[in-house]
């Protein structure tokens, strides 16, 4: 049991309590506490609480202990057992900044008035300053404690932000405060922005918080807020060393129980909450993160298992939120901007309304004018939820809306891919350009052998057919032989064959889904233009089918021309699925979640690497939780609207197993692996591009280089000695946990980078920051600009290409346009995808971009040298923005300039709000 001694204060007729040295960590290393309550009130002391108060007329009170030196001066309780105030003291003031809700109900406003009163009389919030220096008599940090006082809060310039003050008198030898313990005695949580302590010789001392402080009724433990000084573990001042460890322990939890909304606990779990077998057996999905289906880990919620499958976790269905640690949830200012607000509006209101409007006529597009109407005329929404949609402020920016005869018309913005040239998507040059400058520019690779010829099945194609195909292809090479083109590094491939072929039979068994495993070969001619020359489409062998491989070339007659268009559409459909499930979700969202969990669990908020990574973790866990709830879940939007259907996450898991490597996530390493660059020490990033006009890579290397330079300088500043990296216990535990817990299924792989030197650390950190910022921006914010026009990038295909001996072939000959359009997603599927892509491509007005610091985090670190490093990083990003603008005007760079060609802007560092096709946020926040 915890031992609690009652201590009588000779200064006030009120009780204070001191926990003995054997007490639990809640009592903060022997700190003295005092709580005052009005006469007659009573607070029960429970095990683990940090204070206890009983009414003054309690008969069991001990007599005052005259020997106790617990001093109170001007409302300040001192923790020293020696009489330090006899030698005088320093008056200091802590200014506490709290943000209230922007939108409140009547009862909440009444509660606010009560809170103002309680704070005013010193009963609502208590704070304790803890010195960086040790009190030799207690062997813990010197500390003083006071209540927030003042009858009314002092308002700041923002009507939702209030400032309170707490006054202290500290001994002259107190030293500088290194931590503040905050206790919220109100019945509900409060949002603490920062605490600034005035009165010490070094000037104002900042304690940035930007955190929710739980009510003591939910959790009796105090919250620990550290000052904005970065310390390696070995450099931690002795007075706050124990608090550093204690804070990390509180964030890790014990791995048990269901998480509560106020919890700030980071732990790992399998992806076992995507299915809902209790609702419908068709919604059962395998748990990802096992030997059969390896996967990164997600944040643990602790919900109970489903009844029908104990390996799966019960789901929380919208609109109820999925647990994420309290400070990972969207701030209200974010919720009240159209980005995340419209995402929830989309999932809860708009998609059901679209379904209701189109479900009775879920038909294919019959002519291209049907698609044009989505932008020119819109379509009518009729739903019981229409009024709610009309009143939802977030959807006003989602699409153009006009009222007509009491009905709501939805109009989409014209996507950039057809805005300048509505026929660009038809051209082979645009098809090829998008592999280098589109929304998925990370799959194209150099071709060292010619698989379309070497892997043809002789049972399907004999030597004469192979020779004919080779001759046709060589005609596309301007007379150059295949061997010569390969030798000169002029052949490239978009290969979705091996990844998709094992799933093809299952995918094609789904209603309304028909797909091939695909390979597409491109030729980079001497005019520096990339163009497709052959497409291989394959079906697997099965008991009822011998399998099929067909090679398509461009051709010049009408029939071959239309078949070529269908083949390209199948390639785009595969590319859309791989982009969404592998390059976007797996490689950025899912993998970043593991780094974030490990960072919070193993790196103290005082750690310099935590401070470096902090802006790159914002909102990612929350957006991932929403995705598990409504996007990648069984029956969610991804399954409904993309070719792999219910097997989508199985494909993502297979890609993780077969191709994901942390060391290859660095941009230069990825380019070299794909043969799109060769090592060249004379170049800034150590690589030279094989195709100079590769906008994603050339702009990306600028961002990578600037980030790497900043990170290396940052690491050099804090790790000044060669052994500092290996001896940093928090840092080593962090990297160990990423490998062995976050990526448990890959823990034994030999390619994990070592973490022994500053160079090792800089490389790891640059990769993580690149994934969260530049990489995600490049493959996310172009989703609507390129995918918003369905024929350019269909997310699924509903028919195979008709063969001459099939009944549908005659229909194709009579009306090839109808065959093409009826192979695309239906009007309902297309409209759902367009709405989702539009939302995911949107920047919110409060977006924080790379190289920028939010005013909320302006005091993030107390280190002039680091601030100067960051300013240089910001200035370099401004220079890069100018370089990219100049590149987009360079007529020699055909993949980013020319008649009707949209400029490549996805890696421009800054952006305004909305669907802009540009801007690099610090973190994966949408």
mmCIF file with all atom_site columns, N, CA and C in Angstrom, residues 783-843:
data_model
loop_
_atom_site.group_PDB
_atom_site.id
_atom_site.type_symbol
_atom_site.label_atom_id
_atom_site.label_alt_id
_atom_site.label_comp_id
_atom_site.label_asym_id
_atom_site.label_entity_id
_atom_site.label_seq_id
_atom_site.pdbx_PDB_ins_code
_atom_site.Cartn_x
_atom_site.Cartn_y
_atom_site.Cartn_z
_atom_site.occupancy
_atom_site.B_iso_or_equiv
_atom_site.pdbx_formal_charge
_atom_site.auth_seq_id
_atom_site.auth_comp_id
_atom_site.auth_asym_id
_atom_site.auth_atom_id
_atom_site.pdbx_PDB_model_num
ATOM 1   N N  . UNK A 1 783 ? -4.095  13.035  -57.038 1.00 0.00 ? 783 UNK A N  1
ATOM 2   C CA . UNK A 1 783 ? -5.106  11.997  -57.263 1.00 0.00 ? 783 UNK A CA 1
ATOM 3   C C  . UNK A 1 783 ? -6.287  12.522  -58.069 1.00 0.00 ? 783 UNK A C  1
ATOM 4   N N  . UNK A 1 784 ? -6.841  13.645  -57.665 1.00 0.00 ? 784 UNK A N  1
ATOM 5   C CA . UNK A 1 784 ? -7.951  14.180  -58.443 1.00 0.00 ? 784 UNK A CA 1
ATOM 6   C C  . UNK A 1 784 ? -7.490  14.832  -59.740 1.00 0.00 ? 784 UNK A C  1
ATOM 7   N N  . UNK A 1 785 ? -6.391  15.611  -59.734 1.00 0.00 ? 785 UNK A N  1
ATOM 8   C CA . UNK A 1 785 ? -5.953  16.207  -61.006 1.00 0.00 ? 785 UNK A CA 1
ATOM 9   C C  . UNK A 1 785 ? -5.746  15.189  -62.121 1.00 0.00 ? 785 UNK A C  1
ATOM 10  N N  . UNK A 1 786 ? -5.317  13.953  -61.802 1.00 0.00 ? 786 UNK A N  1
ATOM 11  C CA . UNK A 1 786 ? -5.106  12.945  -62.832 1.00 0.00 ? 786 UNK A CA 1
ATOM 12  C C  . UNK A 1 786 ? -6.207  11.892  -62.869 1.00 0.00 ? 786 UNK A C  1
ATOM 13  N N  . UNK A 1 787 ? -6.767  11.561  -61.715 1.00 0.00 ? 787 UNK A N  1
ATOM 14  C CA . UNK A 1 787 ? -7.784  10.514  -61.664 1.00 0.00 ? 787 UNK A CA 1
ATOM 15  C C  . UNK A 1 787 ? -9.200  11.018  -61.763 1.00 0.00 ? 787 UNK A C  1
ATOM 16  N N  . UNK A 1 788 ? -9.376  12.347  -61.696 1.00 0.00 ? 788 UNK A N  1
ATOM 17  C CA . UNK A 1 788 ? -10.731 12.903  -61.727 1.00 0.00 ? 788 UNK A CA 1
ATOM 18  C C  . UNK A 1 788 ? -11.415 12.751  -63.069 1.00 0.00 ? 788 UNK A C  1
ATOM 19  N N  . UNK A 1 789 ? -10.648 12.436  -64.112 1.00 0.00 ? 789 UNK A N  1
ATOM 20  C CA . UNK A 1 789 ? -11.246 12.130  -65.416 1.00 0.00 ? 789 UNK A CA 1
ATOM 21  C C  . UNK A 1 789 ? -11.117 10.626  -65.612 1.00 0.00 ? 789 UNK A C  1
ATOM 22  N N  . UNK A 1 790 ? -12.231 9.924   -65.477 1.00 0.00 ? 790 UNK A N  1
ATOM 23  C CA . UNK A 1 790 ? -12.229 8.462   -65.384 1.00 0.00 ? 790 UNK A CA 1
ATOM 24  C C  . UNK A 1 790 ? -11.525 7.778   -66.557 1.00 0.00 ? 790 UNK A C  1
ATOM 25  N N  . UNK A 1 791 ? -11.728 8.181   -67.808 1.00 0.00 ? 791 UNK A N  1
ATOM 26  C CA . UNK A 1 791 ? -11.039 7.472   -68.897 1.00 0.00 ? 791 UNK A CA 1
ATOM 27  C C  . UNK A 1 791 ? -9.521  7.560   -68.827 1.00 0.00 ? 791 UNK A C  1
ATOM 28  N N  . UNK A 1 792 ? -9.009  8.610   -68.217 1.00 0.00 ? 792 UNK A N  1
ATOM 29  C CA . UNK A 1 792 ? -7.558  8.753   -68.118 1.00 0.00 ? 792 UNK A CA 1
ATOM 30  C C  . UNK A 1 792 ? -6.959  7.757   -67.136 1.00 0.00 ? 792 UNK A C  1
ATOM 31  N N  . UNK A 1 793 ? -7.693  7.471   -66.080 1.00 0.00 ? 793 UNK A N  1
ATOM 32  C CA . UNK A 1 793 ? -7.134  6.617   -65.029 1.00 0.00 ? 793 UNK A CA 1
ATOM 33  C C  . UNK A 1 793 ? -8.256  5.846   -64.336 1.00 0.00 ? 793 UNK A C  1
ATOM 34  N N  . UNK A 1 794 ? -8.883  4.879   -65.031 1.00 0.00 ? 794 UNK A N  1
ATOM 35  C CA . UNK A 1 794 ? -9.960  4.112   -64.397 1.00 0.00 ? 794 UNK A CA 1
ATOM 36  C C  . UNK A 1 794 ? -9.424  3.291   -63.236 1.00 0.00 ? 794 UNK A C  1
ATOM 37  N N  . UNK A 1 795 ? -10.192 3.203   -62.167 1.00 0.00 ? 795 UNK A N  1
ATOM 38  C CA . UNK A 1 795 ? -9.738  2.441   -61.001 1.00 0.00 ? 795 UNK A CA 1
ATOM 39  C C  . UNK A 1 795 ? -10.095 0.969   -61.102 1.00 0.00 ? 795 UNK A C  1
ATOM 40  N N  . UNK A 1 796 ? -10.951 0.623   -62.044 1.00 0.00 ? 796 UNK A N  1
ATOM 41  C CA . UNK A 1 796 ? -11.249 -0.785  -62.303 1.00 0.00 ? 796 UNK A CA 1
ATOM 42  C C  . UNK A 1 796 ? -11.723 -0.923  -63.734 1.00 0.00 ? 796 UNK A C  1
ATOM 43  N N  . UNK A 1 797 ? -11.639 -2.144  -64.242 1.00 0.00 ? 797 UNK A N  1
ATOM 44  C CA . UNK A 1 797 ? -12.182 -2.467  -65.564 1.00 0.00 ? 797 UNK A CA 1
ATOM 45  C C  . UNK A 1 797 ? -13.207 -3.581  -65.389 1.00 0.00 ? 797 UNK A C  1
ATOM 46  N N  . UNK A 1 798 ? -14.278 -3.494  -66.160 1.00 0.00 ? 798 UNK A N  1
ATOM 47  C CA . UNK A 1 798 ? -15.398 -4.421  -65.974 1.00 0.00 ? 798 UNK A CA 1
ATOM 48  C C  . UNK A 1 798 ? -15.477 -5.479  -67.067 1.00 0.00 ? 798 UNK A C  1
ATOM 49  N N  . UNK A 1 799 ? -14.636 -5.351  -68.087 1.00 0.00 ? 799 UNK A N  1
ATOM 50  C CA . UNK A 1 799 ? -14.661 -6.320  -69.185 1.00 0.00 ? 799 UNK A CA 1
ATOM 51  C C  . UNK A 1 799 ? -13.245 -6.593  -69.666 1.00 0.00 ? 799 UNK A C  1
ATOM 52  N N  . UNK A 1 800 ? -13.027 -7.826  -70.154 1.00 0.00 ? 800 UNK A N  1
ATOM 53  C CA . UNK A 1 800 ? -11.787 -8.141  -70.835 1.00 0.00 ? 800 UNK A CA 1
ATOM 54  C C  . UNK A 1 800 ? -11.857 -7.626  -72.269 1.00 0.00 ? 800 UNK A C  1
ATOM 55  N N  . UNK A 1 801 ? -10.707 -7.555  -72.900 1.00 0.00 ? 801 UNK A N  1
ATOM 56  C CA . UNK A 1 801 ? -10.670 -7.113  -74.300 1.00 0.00 ? 801 UNK A CA 1
ATOM 57  C C  . UNK A 1 801 ? -11.301 -8.196  -75.178 1.00 0.00 ? 801 UNK A C  1
ATOM 58  N N  . UNK A 1 802 ? -12.278 -7.851  -75.996 1.00 0.00 ? 802 UNK A N  1
ATOM 59  C CA . UNK A 1 802 ? -12.959 -8.880  -76.806 1.00 0.00 ? 802 UNK A CA 1
ATOM 60  C C  . UNK A 1 802 ? -12.022 -9.514  -77.840 1.00 0.00 ? 802 UNK A C  1
ATOM 61  N N  . UNK A 1 803 ? -12.145 -10.832 -77.991 1.00 0.00 ? 803 UNK A N  1
ATOM 62  C CA . UNK A 1 803 ? -11.362 -11.572 -78.987 1.00 0.00 ? 803 UNK A CA 1
ATOM 63  C C  . UNK A 1 803 ? -12.225 -11.861 -80.205 1.00 0.00 ? 803 UNK A C  1
ATOM 64  N N  . UNK A 1 804 ? -11.576 -12.140 -81.316 1.00 0.00 ? 804 UNK A N  1
ATOM 65  C CA . UNK A 1 804 ? -12.291 -12.295 -82.593 1.00 0.00 ? 804 UNK A CA 1
ATOM 66  C C  . UNK A 1 804 ? -13.314 -13.415 -82.572 1.00 0.00 ? 804 UNK A C  1
ATOM 67  N N  . UNK A 1 805 ? -13.102 -14.454 -81.826 1.00 0.00 ? 805 UNK A N  1
ATOM 68  C CA . UNK A 1 805 ? -14.026 -15.587 -81.811 1.00 0.00 ? 805 UNK A CA 1
ATOM 69  C C  . UNK A 1 805 ? -15.109 -15.462 -80.749 1.00 0.00 ? 805 UNK A C  1
ATOM 70  N N  . UNK A 1 806 ? -15.225 -14.290 -80.148 1.00 0.00 ? 806 UNK A N  1
ATOM 71  C CA . UNK A 1 806 ? -16.208 -14.095 -79.091 1.00 0.00 ? 806 UNK A CA 1
ATOM 72  C C  . UNK A 1 806 ? -17.385 -13.268 -79.587 1.00 0.00 ? 806 UNK A C  1
ATOM 73  N N  . UNK A 1 807 ? -18.524 -13.477 -78.931 1.00 0.00 ? 807 UNK A N  1
ATOM 74  C CA . UNK A 1 807 ? -19.757 -12.785 -79.321 1.00 0.00 ? 807 UNK A CA 1
ATOM 75  C C  . UNK A 1 807 ? -19.624 -11.273 -79.179 1.00 0.00 ? 807 UNK A C  1
ATOM 76  N N  . UNK A 1 808 ? -18.914 -10.815 -78.115 1.00 0.00 ? 808 UNK A N  1
ATOM 77  C CA . UNK A 1 808 ? -18.794 -9.377  -77.882 1.00 0.00 ? 808 UNK A CA 1
ATOM 78  C C  . UNK A 1 808 ? -17.924 -8.674  -78.921 1.00 0.00 ? 808 UNK A C  1
ATOM 79  N N  . UNK A 1 809 ? -17.191 -9.450  -79.692 1.00 0.00 ? 809 UNK A N  1
ATOM 80  C CA . UNK A 1 809 ? -16.298 -8.825  -80.667 1.00 0.00 ? 809 UNK A CA 1
ATOM 81  C C  . UNK A 1 809 ? -17.097 -8.076  -81.738 1.00 0.00 ? 809 UNK A C  1
ATOM 82  N N  . UNK A 1 810 ? -18.225 -8.647  -82.162 1.00 0.00 ? 810 UNK A N  1
ATOM 83  C CA . UNK A 1 810 ? -19.065 -7.976  -83.154 1.00 0.00 ? 810 UNK A CA 1
ATOM 84  C C  . UNK A 1 810 ? -19.619 -6.678  -82.599 1.00 0.00 ? 810 UNK A C  1
ATOM 85  N N  . UNK A 1 811 ? -20.011 -6.690  -81.329 1.00 0.00 ? 811 UNK A N  1
ATOM 86  C CA . UNK A 1 811 ? -20.489 -5.457  -80.696 1.00 0.00 ? 811 UNK A CA 1
ATOM 87  C C  . UNK A 1 811 ? -19.371 -4.409  -80.673 1.00 0.00 ? 811 UNK A C  1
ATOM 88  N N  . UNK A 1 812 ? -18.189 -4.861  -80.387 1.00 0.00 ? 812 UNK A N  1
ATOM 89  C CA . UNK A 1 812 ? -17.036 -3.960  -80.362 1.00 0.00 ? 812 UNK A CA 1
ATOM 90  C C  . UNK A 1 812 ? -16.798 -3.343  -81.744 1.00 0.00 ? 812 UNK A C  1
ATOM 91  N N  . UNK A 1 813 ? -16.873 -4.149  -82.799 1.00 0.00 ? 813 UNK A N  1
ATOM 92  C CA . UNK A 1 813 ? -16.640 -3.641  -84.152 1.00 0.00 ? 813 UNK A CA 1
ATOM 93  C C  . UNK A 1 813 ? -17.696 -2.608  -84.517 1.00 0.00 ? 813 UNK A C  1
ATOM 94  N N  . UNK A 1 814 ? -18.950 -2.869  -84.126 1.00 0.00 ? 814 UNK A N  1
ATOM 95  C CA . UNK A 1 814 ? -20.037 -1.948  -84.471 1.00 0.00 ? 814 UNK A CA 1
ATOM 96  C C  . UNK A 1 814 ? -19.963 -0.642  -83.678 1.00 0.00 ? 814 UNK A C  1
ATOM 97  N N  . UNK A 1 815 ? -19.573 -0.728  -82.406 1.00 0.00 ? 815 UNK A N  1
ATOM 98  C CA . UNK A 1 815 ? -19.547 0.472   -81.552 1.00 0.00 ? 815 UNK A CA 1
ATOM 99  C C  . UNK A 1 815 ? -18.382 0.380   -80.570 1.00 0.00 ? 815 UNK A C  1
ATOM 100 N N  . UNK A 1 816 ? -17.162 0.637   -81.019 1.00 0.00 ? 816 UNK A N  1
ATOM 101 C CA . UNK A 1 816 ? -15.988 0.523   -80.130 1.00 0.00 ? 816 UNK A CA 1
ATOM 102 C C  . UNK A 1 816 ? -16.033 1.503   -78.965 1.00 0.00 ? 816 UNK A C  1
ATOM 103 N N  . UNK A 1 817 ? -16.632 2.678   -79.181 1.00 0.00 ? 817 UNK A N  1
ATOM 104 C CA . UNK A 1 817 ? -16.718 3.647   -78.092 1.00 0.00 ? 817 UNK A CA 1
ATOM 105 C C  . UNK A 1 817 ? -17.545 3.096   -76.945 1.00 0.00 ? 817 UNK A C  1
ATOM 106 N N  . UNK A 1 818 ? -18.657 2.458   -77.247 1.00 0.00 ? 818 UNK A N  1
ATOM 107 C CA . UNK A 1 818 ? -19.510 1.896   -76.203 1.00 0.00 ? 818 UNK A CA 1
ATOM 108 C C  . UNK A 1 818 ? -18.790 0.765   -75.468 1.00 0.00 ? 818 UNK A C  1
ATOM 109 N N  . UNK A 1 819 ? -18.068 -0.049  -76.227 1.00 0.00 ? 819 UNK A N  1
ATOM 110 C CA . UNK A 1 819 ? -17.299 -1.121  -75.585 1.00 0.00 ? 819 UNK A CA 1
ATOM 111 C C  . UNK A 1 819 ? -16.279 -0.542  -74.618 1.00 0.00 ? 819 UNK A C  1
ATOM 112 N N  . UNK A 1 820 ? -15.601 0.506   -75.043 1.00 0.00 ? 820 UNK A N  1
ATOM 113 C CA . UNK A 1 820 ? -14.607 1.140   -74.191 1.00 0.00 ? 820 UNK A CA 1
ATOM 114 C C  . UNK A 1 820 ? -15.258 1.699   -72.924 1.00 0.00 ? 820 UNK A C  1
ATOM 115 N N  . UNK A 1 821 ? -16.329 2.473   -73.084 1.00 0.00 ? 821 UNK A N  1
ATOM 116 C CA . UNK A 1 821 ? -16.963 3.113   -71.935 1.00 0.00 ? 821 UNK A CA 1
ATOM 117 C C  . UNK A 1 821 ? -17.612 2.109   -71.001 1.00 0.00 ? 821 UNK A C  1
ATOM 118 N N  . UNK A 1 822 ? -18.192 1.057   -71.556 1.00 0.00 ? 822 UNK A N  1
ATOM 119 C CA . UNK A 1 822 ? -18.836 0.056   -70.701 1.00 0.00 ? 822 UNK A CA 1
ATOM 120 C C  . UNK A 1 822 ? -17.817 -0.803  -69.965 1.00 0.00 ? 822 UNK A C  1
ATOM 121 N N  . UNK A 1 823 ? -16.556 -0.718  -70.359 1.00 0.00 ? 823 UNK A N  1
ATOM 122 C CA . UNK A 1 823 ? -15.500 -1.421  -69.631 1.00 0.00 ? 823 UNK A CA 1
ATOM 123 C C  . UNK A 1 823 ? -15.012 -0.622  -68.422 1.00 0.00 ? 823 UNK A C  1
ATOM 124 N N  . UNK A 1 824 ? -15.300 0.663   -68.406 1.00 0.00 ? 824 UNK A N  1
ATOM 125 C CA . UNK A 1 824 ? -14.861 1.535   -67.320 1.00 0.00 ? 824 UNK A CA 1
ATOM 126 C C  . UNK A 1 824 ? -15.779 1.369   -66.104 1.00 0.00 ? 824 UNK A C  1
ATOM 127 N N  . UNK A 1 825 ? -15.425 1.958   -64.967 1.00 0.00 ? 825 UNK A N  1
ATOM 128 C CA . UNK A 1 825 ? -16.335 1.941   -63.814 1.00 0.00 ? 825 UNK A CA 1
ATOM 129 C C  . UNK A 1 825 ? -17.704 2.502   -64.182 1.00 0.00 ? 825 UNK A C  1
ATOM 130 N N  . UNK A 1 826 ? -18.731 2.032   -63.477 1.00 0.00 ? 826 UNK A N  1
ATOM 131 C CA . UNK A 1 826 ? -20.074 2.555   -63.694 1.00 0.00 ? 826 UNK A CA 1
ATOM 132 C C  . UNK A 1 826 ? -20.147 4.004   -63.224 1.00 0.00 ? 826 UNK A C  1
ATOM 133 N N  . UNK A 1 827 ? -21.252 4.628   -63.533 1.00 0.00 ? 827 UNK A N  1
ATOM 134 C CA . UNK A 1 827 ? -21.412 6.020   -63.120 1.00 0.00 ? 827 UNK A CA 1
ATOM 135 C C  . UNK A 1 827 ? -21.336 6.154   -61.596 1.00 0.00 ? 827 UNK A C  1
ATOM 136 N N  . UNK A 1 828 ? -21.928 5.211   -60.865 1.00 0.00 ? 828 UNK A N  1
ATOM 137 C CA . UNK A 1 828 ? -21.888 5.261   -59.412 1.00 0.00 ? 828 UNK A CA 1
ATOM 138 C C  . UNK A 1 828 ? -20.457 5.063   -58.902 1.00 0.00 ? 828 UNK A C  1
ATOM 139 N N  . UNK A 1 829 ? -19.778 4.051   -59.420 1.00 0.00 ? 829 UNK A N  1
ATOM 140 C CA . UNK A 1 829 ? -18.403 3.803   -58.987 1.00 0.00 ? 829 UNK A CA 1
ATOM 141 C C  . UNK A 1 829 ? -17.500 4.989   -59.306 1.00 0.00 ? 829 UNK A C  1
ATOM 142 N N  . UNK A 1 830 ? -17.636 5.518   -60.495 1.00 0.00 ? 830 UNK A N  1
ATOM 143 C CA . UNK A 1 830 ? -16.789 6.634   -60.899 1.00 0.00 ? 830 UNK A CA 1
ATOM 144 C C  . UNK A 1 830 ? -17.031 7.859   -60.029 1.00 0.00 ? 830 UNK A C  1
ATOM 145 N N  . UNK A 1 831 ? -18.285 8.131   -59.733 1.00 0.00 ? 831 UNK A N  1
ATOM 146 C CA . UNK A 1 831 ? -18.611 9.320   -58.951 1.00 0.00 ? 831 UNK A CA 1
ATOM 147 C C  . UNK A 1 831 ? -18.113 9.188   -57.519 1.00 0.00 ? 831 UNK A C  1
ATOM 148 N N  . UNK A 1 832 ? -18.211 7.983   -56.947 1.00 0.00 ? 832 UNK A N  1
ATOM 149 C CA . UNK A 1 832 ? -17.658 7.756   -55.609 1.00 0.00 ? 832 UNK A CA 1
ATOM 150 C C  . UNK A 1 832 ? -16.159 8.008   -55.587 1.00 0.00 ? 832 UNK A C  1
ATOM 151 N N  . UNK A 1 833 ? -15.473 7.454   -56.567 1.00 0.00 ? 833 UNK A N  1
ATOM 152 C CA . UNK A 1 833 ? -14.020 7.604   -56.622 1.00 0.00 ? 833 UNK A CA 1
ATOM 153 C C  . UNK A 1 833 ? -13.640 9.068   -56.813 1.00 0.00 ? 833 UNK A C  1
ATOM 154 N N  . UNK A 1 834 ? -14.347 9.757   -57.692 1.00 0.00 ? 834 UNK A N  1
ATOM 155 C CA . UNK A 1 834 ? -14.034 11.166  -57.930 1.00 0.00 ? 834 UNK A CA 1
ATOM 156 C C  . UNK A 1 834 ? -14.204 11.989  -56.659 1.00 0.00 ? 834 UNK A C  1
ATOM 157 N N  . UNK A 1 835 ? -15.267 11.715  -55.914 1.00 0.00 ? 835 UNK A N  1
ATOM 158 C CA . UNK A 1 835 ? -15.492 12.454  -54.668 1.00 0.00 ? 835 UNK A CA 1
ATOM 159 C C  . UNK A 1 835 ? -14.385 12.155  -53.663 1.00 0.00 ? 835 UNK A C  1
ATOM 160 N N  . UNK A 1 836 ? -13.990 10.893  -53.575 1.00 0.00 ? 836 UNK A N  1
ATOM 161 C CA . UNK A 1 836 ? -12.932 10.511  -52.638 1.00 0.00 ? 836 UNK A CA 1
ATOM 162 C C  . UNK A 1 836 ? -11.595 11.110  -53.047 1.00 0.00 ? 836 UNK A C  1
ATOM 163 N N  . UNK A 1 837 ? -11.259 10.995  -54.319 1.00 0.00 ? 837 UNK A N  1
ATOM 164 C CA . UNK A 1 837 ? -9.987  11.536  -54.787 1.00 0.00 ? 837 UNK A CA 1
ATOM 165 C C  . UNK A 1 837 ? -9.919  13.050  -54.622 1.00 0.00 ? 837 UNK A C  1
ATOM 166 N N  . UNK A 1 838 ? -11.028 13.718  -54.875 1.00 0.00 ? 838 UNK A N  1
ATOM 167 C CA . UNK A 1 838 ? -11.067 15.167  -54.693 1.00 0.00 ? 838 UNK A CA 1
ATOM 168 C C  . UNK A 1 838 ? -10.759 15.528  -53.248 1.00 0.00 ? 838 UNK A C  1
ATOM 169 N N  . UNK A 1 839 ? -11.361 14.784  -52.315 1.00 0.00 ? 839 UNK A N  1
ATOM 170 C CA . UNK A 1 839 ? -11.142 15.057  -50.896 1.00 0.00 ? 839 UNK A CA 1
ATOM 171 C C  . UNK A 1 839 ? -9.701  14.783  -50.494 1.00 0.00 ? 839 UNK A C  1
ATOM 172 N N  . UNK A 1 840 ? -9.156  13.654  -50.945 1.00 0.00 ? 840 UNK A N  1
ATOM 173 C CA . UNK A 1 840 ? -7.800  13.282  -50.552 1.00 0.00 ? 840 UNK A CA 1
ATOM 174 C C  . UNK A 1 840 ? -6.743  14.165  -51.200 1.00 0.00 ? 840 UNK A C  1
ATOM 175 N N  . UNK A 1 841 ? -7.126  14.909  -52.224 1.00 0.00 ? 841 UNK A N  1
ATOM 176 C CA . UNK A 1 841 ? -6.171  15.793  -52.912 1.00 0.00 ? 841 UNK A CA 1
ATOM 177 C C  . UNK A 1 841 ? -6.202  17.211  -52.383 1.00 0.00 ? 841 UNK A C  1
ATOM 178 N N  . UNK A 1 842 ? -6.918  17.429  -51.289 1.00 0.00 ? 842 UNK A N  1
ATOM 179 C CA . UNK A 1 842 ? -7.194  18.788  -50.823 1.00 0.00 ? 842 UNK A CA 1
ATOM 180 C C  . UNK A 1 842 ? -6.301  19.197  -49.663 1.00 0.00 ? 842 UNK A C  1
ATOM 181 N N  . UNK A 1 843 ? -5.782  20.402  -49.734 1.00 0.00 ? 843 UNK A N  1
ATOM 182 C CA . UNK A 1 843 ? -5.065  21.006  -48.610 1.00 0.00 ? 843 UNK A CA 1
ATOM 183 C C  . UNK A 1 843 ? -6.045  21.810  -47.760 1.00 0.00 ? 843 UNK A C  1
#
